[in-house]
Tab-separated table of N, CA and C and ligand atoms in Angstrom:
chain	number	residue	atom	x	y	z
Z	1	MET	N	-2.789	36.978	-74.344
Z	1	MET	CA	-3.684	36.557	-73.265
Z	1	MET	C	-3.613	37.562	-72.108
Z	2	ALA	N	-4.770	37.939	-71.562
Z	2	ALA	CA	-4.787	38.912	-70.457
Z	2	ALA	C	-4.270	38.261	-69.178
Z	3	LYS	N	-3.691	39.100	-68.333
Z	3	LYS	CA	-3.189	38.535	-67.074
Z	3	LYS	C	-4.357	38.118	-66.183
Z	4	ARG	N	-4.099	37.244	-65.251
Z	4	ARG	CA	-5.093	36.815	-64.280
Z	4	ARG	C	-5.617	38.028	-63.521
Z	5	SER	N	-6.934	38.078	-63.273
Z	5	SER	CA	-7.479	39.261	-62.608
Z	5	SER	C	-7.974	38.984	-61.191
Z	6	ASP	N	-8.093	37.704	-60.819
Z	6	ASP	CA	-8.666	37.428	-59.487
Z	6	ASP	C	-7.584	37.098	-58.451
Z	7	TYR	N	-6.414	37.693	-58.662
Z	7	TYR	CA	-5.349	37.480	-57.671
Z	7	TYR	C	-5.673	38.263	-56.395
Z	8	ILE	N	-5.113	37.794	-55.268
Z	8	ILE	CA	-5.396	38.473	-53.996
Z	8	ILE	C	-4.578	39.763	-53.880
Z	9	SER	N	-5.135	40.709	-53.121
Z	9	SER	CA	-4.463	41.998	-52.926
Z	9	SER	C	-3.322	41.834	-51.918
Z	10	TRP	N	-2.488	42.850	-51.800
Z	10	TRP	CA	-1.428	42.816	-50.780
Z	10	TRP	C	-2.042	42.645	-49.391
Z	11	ASP	N	-3.089	43.420	-49.109
Z	11	ASP	CA	-3.704	43.341	-47.780
Z	11	ASP	C	-4.272	41.946	-47.512
Z	12	GLU	N	-4.932	41.370	-48.507
Z	12	GLU	CA	-5.473	40.017	-48.329
Z	12	GLU	C	-4.335	39.011	-48.118
Z	13	TYR	N	-3.269	39.201	-48.868
Z	13	TYR	CA	-2.116	38.304	-48.768
Z	13	TYR	C	-1.519	38.346	-47.363
Z	14	PHE	N	-1.222	39.538	-46.863
Z	14	PHE	CA	-0.542	39.641	-45.568
Z	14	PHE	C	-1.465	39.274	-44.406
Z	15	MET	N	-2.740	39.682	-44.493
Z	15	MET	CA	-3.660	39.274	-43.420
Z	15	MET	C	-3.916	37.772	-43.531
Z	16	GLY	N	-3.943	37.260	-44.750
Z	16	GLY	CA	-4.109	35.816	-44.941
Z	16	GLY	C	-2.964	35.032	-44.311
Z	17	VAL	N	-1.744	35.540	-44.443
Z	17	VAL	CA	-0.588	34.882	-43.818
Z	17	VAL	C	-0.739	34.919	-42.295
Z	18	ALA	N	-1.189	36.058	-41.762
Z	18	ALA	CA	-1.396	36.169	-40.308
Z	18	ALA	C	-2.479	35.182	-39.845
Z	19	ILE	N	-3.535	35.064	-40.625
Z	19	ILE	CA	-4.631	34.136	-40.276
Z	19	ILE	C	-4.130	32.688	-40.312
Z	20	LEU	N	-3.308	32.373	-41.298
Z	20	LEU	CA	-2.756	31.013	-41.400
Z	20	LEU	C	-1.814	30.730	-40.222
Z	21	ALA	N	-0.978	31.717	-39.885
Z	21	ALA	CA	-0.049	31.545	-38.758
Z	21	ALA	C	-0.826	31.270	-37.470
Z	22	ALA	N	-1.963	31.953	-37.300
Z	22	ALA	CA	-2.766	31.765	-36.083
Z	22	ALA	C	-3.202	30.306	-35.928
Z	23	GLN	N	-3.315	29.614	-37.041
Z	23	GLN	CA	-3.729	28.215	-36.974
Z	23	GLN	C	-2.679	27.313	-36.333
Z	24	ARG	N	-1.473	27.842	-36.116
Z	24	ARG	CA	-0.428	27.080	-35.419
Z	24	ARG	C	-0.578	27.178	-33.903
Z	25	SER	N	-1.403	28.131	-33.439
Z	25	SER	CA	-1.520	28.366	-31.998
Z	25	SER	C	-2.186	27.182	-31.295
Z	26	LYS	N	-1.690	26.856	-30.095
Z	26	LYS	CA	-2.296	25.790	-29.296
Z	26	LYS	C	-3.290	26.350	-28.296
Z	27	ASP	N	-3.450	27.686	-28.269
Z	27	ASP	CA	-4.387	28.283	-27.313
Z	27	ASP	C	-5.811	27.827	-27.652
Z	28	PRO	N	-6.484	27.170	-26.691
Z	28	PRO	CA	-7.816	26.647	-26.990
Z	28	PRO	C	-8.877	27.735	-27.137
Z	29	ASN	N	-8.574	28.945	-26.659
Z	29	ASN	CA	-9.591	30.005	-26.698
Z	29	ASN	C	-9.353	31.029	-27.807
Z	30	THR	N	-8.157	31.547	-27.909
Z	30	THR	CA	-7.894	32.629	-28.865
Z	30	THR	C	-6.599	32.359	-29.625
Z	31	GLN	N	-6.705	32.279	-30.924
Z	31	GLN	CA	-5.524	32.078	-31.764
Z	31	GLN	C	-5.247	33.397	-32.480
Z	32	VAL	N	-4.008	33.875	-32.353
Z	32	VAL	CA	-3.651	35.173	-32.936
Z	32	VAL	C	-2.453	34.981	-33.858
Z	33	GLY	N	-2.471	35.665	-34.991
Z	33	GLY	CA	-1.343	35.598	-35.918
Z	33	GLY	C	-0.882	36.990	-36.291
Z	34	ALA	N	0.421	37.119	-36.596
Z	34	ALA	CA	0.984	38.412	-36.984
Z	34	ALA	C	1.967	38.224	-38.119
Z	35	CYS	N	2.013	39.207	-38.995
Z	35	CYS	CA	2.907	39.158	-40.154
Z	35	CYS	C	3.523	40.547	-40.322
Z	36	ILE	N	4.853	40.615	-40.237
Z	36	ILE	CA	5.542	41.906	-40.367
Z	36	ILE	C	6.040	42.044	-41.800
Z	37	VAL	N	5.777	43.221	-42.369
Z	37	VAL	CA	6.022	43.446	-43.800
Z	37	VAL	C	6.825	44.738	-43.983
Z	38	SER	N	7.778	44.703	-44.881
Z	38	SER	CA	8.588	45.901	-45.142
Z	38	SER	C	7.781	46.929	-45.934
Z	39	SER	N	8.341	48.135	-46.039
Z	39	SER	CA	7.611	49.188	-46.756
Z	39	SER	C	7.503	48.856	-48.249
Z	40	ASP	N	8.346	47.936	-48.743
Z	40	ASP	CA	8.206	47.514	-50.140
Z	40	ASP	C	7.591	46.108	-50.258
Z	41	ASN	N	6.721	45.800	-49.294
Z	41	ASN	CA	5.867	44.604	-49.372
Z	41	ASN	C	6.594	43.267	-49.369
Z	42	LYS	N	7.670	43.206	-48.623
Z	42	LYS	CA	8.335	41.916	-48.438
Z	42	LYS	C	8.038	41.431	-47.015
Z	43	ILE	N	7.683	40.157	-46.888
Z	43	ILE	CA	7.407	39.601	-45.563
Z	43	ILE	C	8.728	39.420	-44.817
Z	44	LEU	N	8.805	40.033	-43.638
Z	44	LEU	CA	10.040	39.987	-42.853
Z	44	LEU	C	9.967	38.951	-41.728
Z	45	SER	N	8.767	38.766	-41.169
Z	45	SER	CA	8.651	37.845	-40.048
Z	45	SER	C	7.185	37.496	-39.791
Z	46	ILE	N	6.998	36.391	-39.100
Z	46	ILE	CA	5.653	35.875	-38.812
Z	46	ILE	C	5.652	35.358	-37.376
Z	47	GLY	N	4.513	35.456	-36.702
Z	47	GLY	CA	4.427	34.899	-35.355
Z	47	GLY	C	2.996	34.539	-34.992
Z	48	TYR	N	2.882	33.728	-33.960
Z	48	TYR	CA	1.559	33.412	-33.400
Z	48	TYR	C	1.720	33.253	-31.894
Z	49	ASN	N	0.618	33.226	-31.159
Z	49	ASN	CA	0.717	33.159	-29.698
Z	49	ASN	C	1.003	31.732	-29.235
Z	50	GLY	N	1.982	31.633	-28.344
Z	50	GLY	CA	2.337	30.302	-27.860
Z	50	GLY	C	3.317	30.367	-26.712
Z	51	MET	N	3.656	29.202	-26.199
Z	51	MET	CA	4.603	29.103	-25.090
Z	51	MET	C	6.015	29.447	-25.569
Z	52	PRO	N	6.863	29.927	-24.638
Z	52	PRO	CA	8.247	30.233	-25.028
Z	52	PRO	C	8.995	28.963	-25.461
Z	53	LEU	N	10.093	29.183	-26.162
Z	53	LEU	CA	10.942	28.082	-26.611
Z	53	LEU	C	11.282	27.151	-25.456
Z	54	ASN	N	11.179	25.875	-25.723
Z	54	ASN	CA	11.534	24.835	-24.741
Z	54	ASN	C	10.600	24.769	-23.534
Z	55	CYS	N	9.523	25.529	-23.569
Z	55	CYS	CA	8.485	25.402	-22.540
Z	55	CYS	C	7.336	24.632	-23.200
Z	56	SER	N	7.214	23.396	-22.838
Z	56	SER	CA	6.331	22.484	-23.560
Z	56	SER	C	4.864	22.928	-23.538
Z	57	ASP	N	4.225	22.852	-24.690
Z	57	ASP	CA	2.787	23.131	-24.819
Z	57	ASP	C	1.964	22.224	-23.919
Z	58	ASP	N	2.560	21.089	-23.556
Z	58	ASP	CA	1.830	20.105	-22.753
Z	58	ASP	C	2.102	20.264	-21.259
Z	59	ALA	N	3.178	20.969	-20.926
Z	59	ALA	CA	3.556	21.078	-19.511
Z	59	ALA	C	3.008	22.357	-18.869
Z	60	PHE	N	2.768	23.384	-19.681
Z	60	PHE	CA	2.315	24.662	-19.126
Z	60	PHE	C	0.804	24.833	-19.321
Z	61	SER	N	0.215	25.582	-18.401
Z	61	SER	CA	-1.244	25.689	-18.349
Z	61	SER	C	-1.841	26.503	-19.497
Z	62	TRP	N	-2.963	26.028	-20.016
Z	62	TRP	CA	-3.749	26.800	-20.992
Z	62	TRP	C	-5.021	27.348	-20.354
Z	63	GLU	N	-5.123	27.256	-19.019
Z	63	GLU	CA	-6.314	27.772	-18.331
Z	63	GLU	C	-6.387	29.293	-18.474
Z	64	ARG	N	-7.600	29.817	-18.464
Z	64	ARG	CA	-7.747	31.281	-18.542
Z	64	ARG	C	-8.596	31.829	-17.400
Z	65	ASN	N	-9.448	30.994	-16.818
Z	65	ASN	CA	-10.400	31.501	-15.818
Z	65	ASN	C	-9.959	31.237	-14.393
Z	66	THR	N	-8.698	31.476	-14.109
Z	66	THR	CA	-8.218	31.283	-12.749
Z	66	THR	C	-7.042	32.220	-12.488
Z	67	THR	N	-6.926	32.646	-11.233
Z	67	THR	CA	-5.754	33.451	-10.891
Z	67	THR	C	-4.600	32.545	-10.487
Z	68	GLU	N	-4.916	31.237	-10.336
Z	68	GLU	CA	-3.839	30.262	-10.090
Z	68	GLU	C	-3.081	30.081	-11.404
Z	69	ASP	N	-2.415	28.972	-11.538
Z	69	ASP	CA	-1.619	28.733	-12.739
Z	69	ASP	C	-2.464	28.929	-14.000
Z	70	ASN	N	-2.070	29.836	-14.850
Z	70	ASN	CA	-2.863	30.086	-16.051
Z	70	ASN	C	-1.966	30.555	-17.201
Z	71	LYS	N	-2.540	30.552	-18.398
Z	71	LYS	CA	-1.739	30.797	-19.621
Z	71	LYS	C	-1.137	32.197	-19.684
Z	72	TYR	N	-1.761	33.157	-18.983
Z	72	TYR	CA	-1.274	34.542	-19.104
Z	72	TYR	C	0.132	34.709	-18.519
Z	73	PHE	N	0.510	33.807	-17.611
Z	73	PHE	CA	1.879	33.861	-17.077
Z	73	PHE	C	2.903	33.524	-18.162
Z	74	TYR	N	2.494	32.733	-19.124
Z	74	TYR	CA	3.479	32.081	-19.992
Z	74	TYR	C	3.447	32.478	-21.466
Z	75	THR	N	2.277	32.694	-22.010
Z	75	THR	CA	2.206	32.814	-23.480
Z	75	THR	C	2.933	34.061	-24.003
Z	76	VAL	N	3.632	33.842	-25.097
Z	76	VAL	CA	4.244	34.950	-25.832
Z	76	VAL	C	3.227	35.369	-26.894
Z	77	HIS	N	2.917	36.635	-26.950
Z	77	HIS	CA	1.911	37.104	-27.898
Z	77	HIS	C	2.442	37.042	-29.331
Z	78	SER	N	1.521	36.930	-30.262
Z	78	SER	CA	1.904	36.754	-31.672
Z	78	SER	C	2.781	37.897	-32.175
Z	79	GLU	N	2.443	39.117	-31.773
Z	79	GLU	CA	3.190	40.288	-32.261
Z	79	GLU	C	4.622	40.261	-31.747
Z	80	LEU	N	4.760	39.938	-30.431
Z	80	LEU	CA	6.109	39.876	-29.853
Z	80	LEU	C	6.890	38.738	-30.488
Z	81	ASN	N	6.227	37.598	-30.691
Z	81	ASN	CA	6.914	36.488	-31.357
Z	81	ASN	C	7.386	36.901	-32.750
Z	82	ALA	N	6.546	37.598	-33.490
Z	82	ALA	CA	6.944	38.025	-34.842
Z	82	ALA	C	8.148	38.964	-34.766
Z	83	ILE	N	8.132	39.866	-33.804
Z	83	ILE	CA	9.265	40.803	-33.647
Z	83	ILE	C	10.528	40.026	-33.277
Z	84	LEU	N	10.391	39.109	-32.313
Z	84	LEU	CA	11.573	38.375	-31.829
Z	84	LEU	C	12.051	37.330	-32.836
Z	85	ASN	N	11.143	36.862	-33.682
Z	85	ASN	CA	11.524	35.870	-34.706
Z	85	ASN	C	12.365	36.484	-35.813
Z	86	TYR	N	12.336	37.805	-35.935
Z	86	TYR	CA	13.058	38.463	-37.031
Z	86	TYR	C	14.559	38.359	-36.793
Z	87	ARG	N	15.269	37.887	-37.790
Z	87	ARG	CA	16.709	37.695	-37.637
Z	87	ARG	C	17.516	38.574	-38.588
Z	88	GLY	N	16.801	39.468	-39.287
Z	88	GLY	CA	17.466	40.163	-40.386
Z	88	GLY	C	17.990	41.550	-40.095
Z	89	GLY	N	17.845	42.062	-38.858
Z	89	GLY	CA	18.321	43.420	-38.580
Z	89	GLY	C	17.217	44.309	-38.080
Z	90	SER	N	16.984	45.426	-38.783
Z	90	SER	CA	16.049	46.423	-38.280
Z	90	SER	C	14.639	46.264	-38.854
Z	91	LEU	N	13.651	46.526	-38.004
Z	91	LEU	CA	12.254	46.535	-38.465
Z	91	LEU	C	11.772	47.968	-38.707
Z	92	GLU	N	12.682	48.922	-38.658
Z	92	GLU	CA	12.352	50.338	-38.824
Z	92	GLU	C	11.549	50.555	-40.108
Z	93	GLY	N	10.416	51.216	-39.974
Z	93	GLY	CA	9.610	51.569	-41.146
Z	93	GLY	C	8.716	50.452	-41.660
Z	94	SER	N	8.675	49.327	-40.937
Z	94	SER	CA	7.832	48.216	-41.412
Z	94	SER	C	6.400	48.372	-40.883
Z	95	LYS	N	5.535	47.438	-41.272
Z	95	LYS	CA	4.149	47.428	-40.783
Z	95	LYS	C	3.827	46.024	-40.280
Z	96	ILE	N	2.885	45.944	-39.373
Z	96	ILE	CA	2.521	44.633	-38.827
Z	96	ILE	C	1.037	44.383	-39.060
Z	97	TYR	N	0.740	43.234	-39.691
Z	97	TYR	CA	-0.630	42.773	-39.871
Z	97	TYR	C	-0.916	41.816	-38.728
Z	98	VAL	N	-2.010	42.039	-38.024
Z	98	VAL	CA	-2.307	41.196	-36.868
Z	98	VAL	C	-3.803	40.921	-36.807
Z	99	THR	N	-4.131	39.680	-36.413
Z	99	THR	CA	-5.551	39.297	-36.443
Z	99	THR	C	-6.330	39.873	-35.264
Z	100	LEU	N	-5.613	40.300	-34.213
Z	100	LEU	CA	-6.263	40.885	-33.032
Z	100	LEU	C	-5.502	42.140	-32.630
Z	101	PHE	N	-6.219	43.161	-32.222
Z	101	PHE	CA	-5.547	44.423	-31.875
Z	101	PHE	C	-4.501	44.175	-30.787
Z	102	PRO	N	-3.287	44.705	-30.953
Z	102	PRO	CA	-2.210	44.441	-29.996
Z	102	PRO	C	-2.504	45.008	-28.610
Z	103	CYS	N	-2.097	44.263	-27.589
Z	103	CYS	CA	-2.228	44.737	-26.213
Z	103	CYS	C	-1.164	45.812	-25.937
Z	104	ASN	N	-1.196	46.368	-24.739
Z	104	ASN	CA	-0.246	47.444	-24.392
Z	104	ASN	C	1.198	46.959	-24.367
Z	105	GLU	N	1.415	45.701	-23.947
Z	105	GLU	CA	2.795	45.197	-23.924
Z	105	GLU	C	3.323	45.035	-25.348
Z	106	CYS	N	2.502	44.538	-26.229
Z	106	CYS	CA	2.928	44.411	-27.627
Z	106	CYS	C	3.105	45.787	-28.262
Z	107	ALA	N	2.255	46.735	-27.869
Z	107	ALA	CA	2.382	48.096	-28.414
Z	107	ALA	C	3.754	48.671	-28.084
Z	108	LYS	N	4.211	48.429	-26.861
Z	108	LYS	CA	5.546	48.926	-26.487
Z	108	LYS	C	6.609	48.334	-27.395
Z	109	ALA	N	6.523	47.018	-27.618
Z	109	ALA	CA	7.524	46.343	-28.457
Z	109	ALA	C	7.422	46.822	-29.913
Z	110	ILE	N	6.204	47.057	-30.371
Z	110	ILE	CA	5.993	47.544	-31.746
Z	110	ILE	C	6.657	48.922	-31.907
Z	111	ILE	N	6.381	49.787	-30.960
Z	111	ILE	CA	6.943	51.143	-31.029
Z	111	ILE	C	8.462	51.099	-30.980
Z	112	GLN	N	8.994	50.354	-30.019
Z	112	GLN	CA	10.454	50.329	-29.837
Z	112	GLN	C	11.192	49.665	-30.986
Z	113	SER	N	10.507	48.779	-31.716
Z	113	SER	CA	11.199	48.116	-32.830
Z	113	SER	C	11.127	48.932	-34.120
Z	114	GLY	N	10.411	50.055	-34.093
Z	114	GLY	CA	10.393	50.932	-35.267
Z	114	GLY	C	9.289	50.640	-36.264
Z	115	ILE	N	8.379	49.737	-35.896
Z	115	ILE	CA	7.231	49.445	-36.771
Z	115	ILE	C	6.359	50.697	-36.826
Z	116	LYS	N	5.916	51.055	-38.034
Z	116	LYS	CA	5.228	52.338	-38.187
Z	116	LYS	C	3.732	52.228	-38.486
Z	117	ALA	N	3.233	51.004	-38.658
Z	117	ALA	CA	1.793	50.859	-38.891
Z	117	ALA	C	1.305	49.511	-38.363
Z	118	VAL	N	0.109	49.548	-37.778
Z	118	VAL	CA	-0.564	48.327	-37.310
Z	118	VAL	C	-1.825	48.169	-38.142
Z	119	ILE	N	-1.930	47.050	-38.841
Z	119	ILE	CA	-3.155	46.746	-39.592
Z	119	ILE	C	-3.796	45.567	-38.874
Z	120	TYR	N	-4.932	45.809	-38.248
Z	120	TYR	CA	-5.539	44.773	-37.412
Z	120	TYR	C	-6.876	44.344	-37.979
Z	121	ARG	N	-7.291	43.106	-37.651
Z	121	ARG	CA	-8.595	42.632	-38.097
Z	121	ARG	C	-9.615	42.771	-36.961
Z	122	ASP	N	-9.464	42.024	-35.889
Z	122	ASP	CA	-10.463	42.056	-34.808
Z	122	ASP	C	-10.042	43.020	-33.700
Z	123	ASP	N	-11.037	43.528	-32.992
Z	123	ASP	CA	-10.754	44.417	-31.856
Z	123	ASP	C	-11.608	43.965	-30.668
Z	124	LEU	N	-11.515	42.664	-30.386
Z	124	LEU	CA	-12.366	42.016	-29.378
Z	124	LEU	C	-12.272	42.644	-28.001
Z	125	TYR	N	-11.083	43.123	-27.657
Z	125	TYR	CA	-10.857	43.614	-26.302
Z	125	TYR	C	-10.765	45.137	-26.254
Z	126	LYS	N	-11.480	45.792	-27.167
Z	126	LYS	CA	-11.360	47.250	-27.288
Z	126	LYS	C	-11.800	48.007	-26.029
Z	127	ASP	N	-12.635	47.388	-25.219
Z	127	ASP	CA	-13.110	48.083	-24.015
Z	127	ASP	C	-12.201	47.880	-22.803
Z	128	THR	N	-11.115	47.141	-22.992
Z	128	THR	CA	-10.224	46.895	-21.845
Z	128	THR	C	-9.233	48.045	-21.665
Z	129	LYS	N	-8.748	48.176	-20.425
Z	129	LYS	CA	-7.758	49.221	-20.128
Z	129	LYS	C	-6.491	48.995	-20.930
Z	130	GLU	N	-6.139	47.726	-21.136
Z	130	GLU	CA	-4.899	47.411	-21.861
Z	130	GLU	C	-4.956	47.905	-23.300
Z	131	VAL	N	-6.070	47.652	-23.950
Z	131	VAL	CA	-6.164	48.060	-25.361
Z	131	VAL	C	-6.302	49.583	-25.476
Z	132	LYS	N	-6.981	50.187	-24.514
Z	132	LYS	CA	-7.057	51.662	-24.529
Z	132	LYS	C	-5.666	52.261	-24.338
Z	133	ALA	N	-4.887	51.684	-23.408
Z	133	ALA	CA	-3.510	52.164	-23.191
Z	133	ALA	C	-2.674	51.937	-24.444
Z	134	SER	N	-2.895	50.797	-25.078
Z	134	SER	CA	-2.155	50.466	-26.303
Z	134	SER	C	-2.416	51.517	-27.384
Z	135	LYS	N	-3.691	51.843	-27.592
Z	135	LYS	CA	-4.040	52.829	-28.631
Z	135	LYS	C	-3.443	54.197	-28.306
Z	136	ARG	N	-3.499	54.545	-27.049
Z	136	ARG	CA	-2.937	55.841	-26.642
Z	136	ARG	C	-1.447	55.902	-26.963
Z	137	MET	N	-0.728	54.817	-26.604
Z	137	MET	CA	0.725	54.803	-26.866
Z	137	MET	C	1.025	54.817	-28.349
Z	138	LEU	N	0.332	53.966	-29.102
Z	138	LEU	CA	0.609	53.872	-30.549
Z	138	LEU	C	0.353	55.216	-31.227
Z	139	MET	N	-0.750	55.855	-30.851
Z	139	MET	CA	-1.087	57.148	-31.475
Z	139	MET	C	-0.068	58.214	-31.095
Z	140	THR	N	0.298	58.235	-29.821
Z	140	THR	CA	1.277	59.226	-29.351
Z	140	THR	C	2.614	59.029	-30.056
Z	141	ALA	N	2.975	57.777	-30.282
Z	141	ALA	CA	4.276	57.462	-30.885
Z	141	ALA	C	4.262	57.591	-32.411
Z	142	GLY	N	3.102	57.905	-32.981
Z	142	GLY	CA	3.044	58.111	-34.430
Z	142	GLY	C	2.958	56.830	-35.234
Z	143	VAL	N	2.479	55.755	-34.604
Z	143	VAL	CA	2.274	54.502	-35.339
Z	143	VAL	C	0.849	54.532	-35.913
Z	144	ALA	N	0.735	54.350	-37.216
Z	144	ALA	CA	-0.591	54.383	-37.852
Z	144	ALA	C	-1.393	53.156	-37.430
Z	145	ILE	N	-2.676	53.361	-37.183
Z	145	ILE	CA	-3.572	52.257	-36.818
Z	145	ILE	C	-4.639	52.157	-37.909
Z	146	VAL	N	-4.690	51.008	-38.556
Z	146	VAL	CA	-5.611	50.846	-39.680
Z	146	VAL	C	-6.398	49.561	-39.493
Z	147	GLN	N	-7.726	49.648	-39.572
Z	147	GLN	CA	-8.506	48.411	-39.481
Z	147	GLN	C	-8.566	47.759	-40.849
Z	148	TYR	N	-8.233	46.482	-40.878
Z	148	TYR	CA	-8.312	45.703	-42.122
Z	148	TYR	C	-9.768	45.644	-42.572
Z	149	GLN	N	-9.977	45.853	-43.857
Z	149	GLN	CA	-11.331	45.783	-44.412
Z	149	GLN	C	-11.539	44.418	-45.050
Z	150	PRO	N	-12.307	43.537	-44.403
Z	150	PRO	CA	-12.495	42.195	-44.966
Z	150	PRO	C	-13.149	42.284	-46.343
Z	151	THR	N	-12.701	41.443	-47.257
Z	151	THR	CA	-13.251	41.474	-48.608
Z	151	THR	C	-14.293	40.389	-48.814
Z	152	GLY	N	-14.333	39.436	-47.861
Z	152	GLY	CA	-15.276	38.333	-48.000
Z	152	GLY	C	-14.795	37.256	-48.957
Z	153	ARG	N	-13.598	37.463	-49.529
Z	153	ARG	CA	-13.073	36.456	-50.455
Z	153	ARG	C	-12.772	35.165	-49.701
Z	154	LYS	N	-13.215	34.050	-50.258
Z	154	LYS	CA	-12.951	32.762	-49.620
Z	154	LYS	C	-12.008	31.959	-50.500
Z	155	LEU	N	-10.965	31.415	-49.869
Z	155	LEU	CA	-10.014	30.587	-50.603
Z	155	LEU	C	-10.027	29.198	-49.992
Z	156	GLU	N	-10.018	28.200	-50.827
Z	156	GLU	CA	-9.923	26.850	-50.296
Z	156	GLU	C	-8.501	26.371	-50.476
Z	157	ILE	N	-7.884	25.948	-49.373
Z	157	ILE	CA	-6.509	25.471	-49.451
Z	157	ILE	C	-6.492	24.005	-49.045
Z	158	GLU	N	-5.981	23.144	-49.917
Z	158	GLU	CA	-5.872	21.744	-49.522
Z	158	GLU	C	-4.485	21.531	-48.943
Z	159	LEU	N	-4.403	21.055	-47.734
Z	159	LEU	CA	-3.109	20.885	-47.064
Z	159	LEU	C	-2.757	19.408	-46.947
C	201	5HU	O1	-2.260	41.307	-28.417
C	201	5HU	C1	-2.463	40.118	-28.167
C	201	5HU	N1	-1.764	39.147	-28.836
C	201	5HU	C2	-1.857	37.823	-28.527
C	201	5HU	O2	-1.180	36.978	-29.125
C	201	5HU	N2	-2.734	37.467	-27.532
C	201	5HU	C3	-2.853	36.061	-27.168
C	201	5HU	C4	-2.485	35.743	-25.741
C	201	5HU	C5	-3.392	34.612	-25.396
C	201	5HU	O3	-2.787	33.390	-25.832
C	201	5HU	C6	-4.638	34.884	-26.225
C	201	5HU	C7	-5.726	35.643	-25.503
C	201	5HU	O4	-6.454	34.730	-24.768
C	201	5HU	P1	-7.944	35.040	-24.249
C	201	5HU	O5	-8.728	35.651	-25.429
C	201	5HU	O6	-8.450	33.707	-23.854
C	201	5HU	O7	-7.794	36.010	-23.121
C	201	5HU	O8	-4.217	35.691	-27.307
C	201	5HU	C8	-3.504	38.381	-26.876
C	201	5HU	C9	-3.398	39.701	-27.170
C	201	5HU	C10	-4.244	40.670	-26.410
C	201	5HU	O9	-4.853	41.605	-27.196
C	202	ZN	ZN1	0.129	41.508	-26.722
């Protein structure tokens, strides 16, 4: 019997995990997921954007359109969460799949943790100074930037 042929690719698998992780986010506007993978395709860590540990999702603000109390003071970005969630040692030489292009703060953490490639899906904020600074840093530091190529494959998951 021939082996199954409609299995998902590595890229679909890792971006799919990032997309699923994003579904854990409580952010009412933007849900972001990240999946860090070793050079031999083992998942090392996963993260999504959310409040820090012990800072209740219900006590801290999710507002975005105010300079008063707002979510930007508090939320940990998915990429940083994925980096900080890793408990196994070094991320040197790994790659990160992320549903949204990393901001400049995440780019710093990506570079410093030794991640060598960013595979991103959306680039919603590409015209912002933060994302331009992020790209400049990642490129200067030799981190590969690759846009995920959607395949259009749809999977139904019953949970
Ligand atoms: O790199 C990122 N990673 C990440 O997790 N985020 C999170 C922070 C916020 O919770 C949300 C962005 O919110 P908004 O699109 O409403 O500005 O996404 C935002 C960025 C910015 O690109
Ligand atoms: Zn960020």
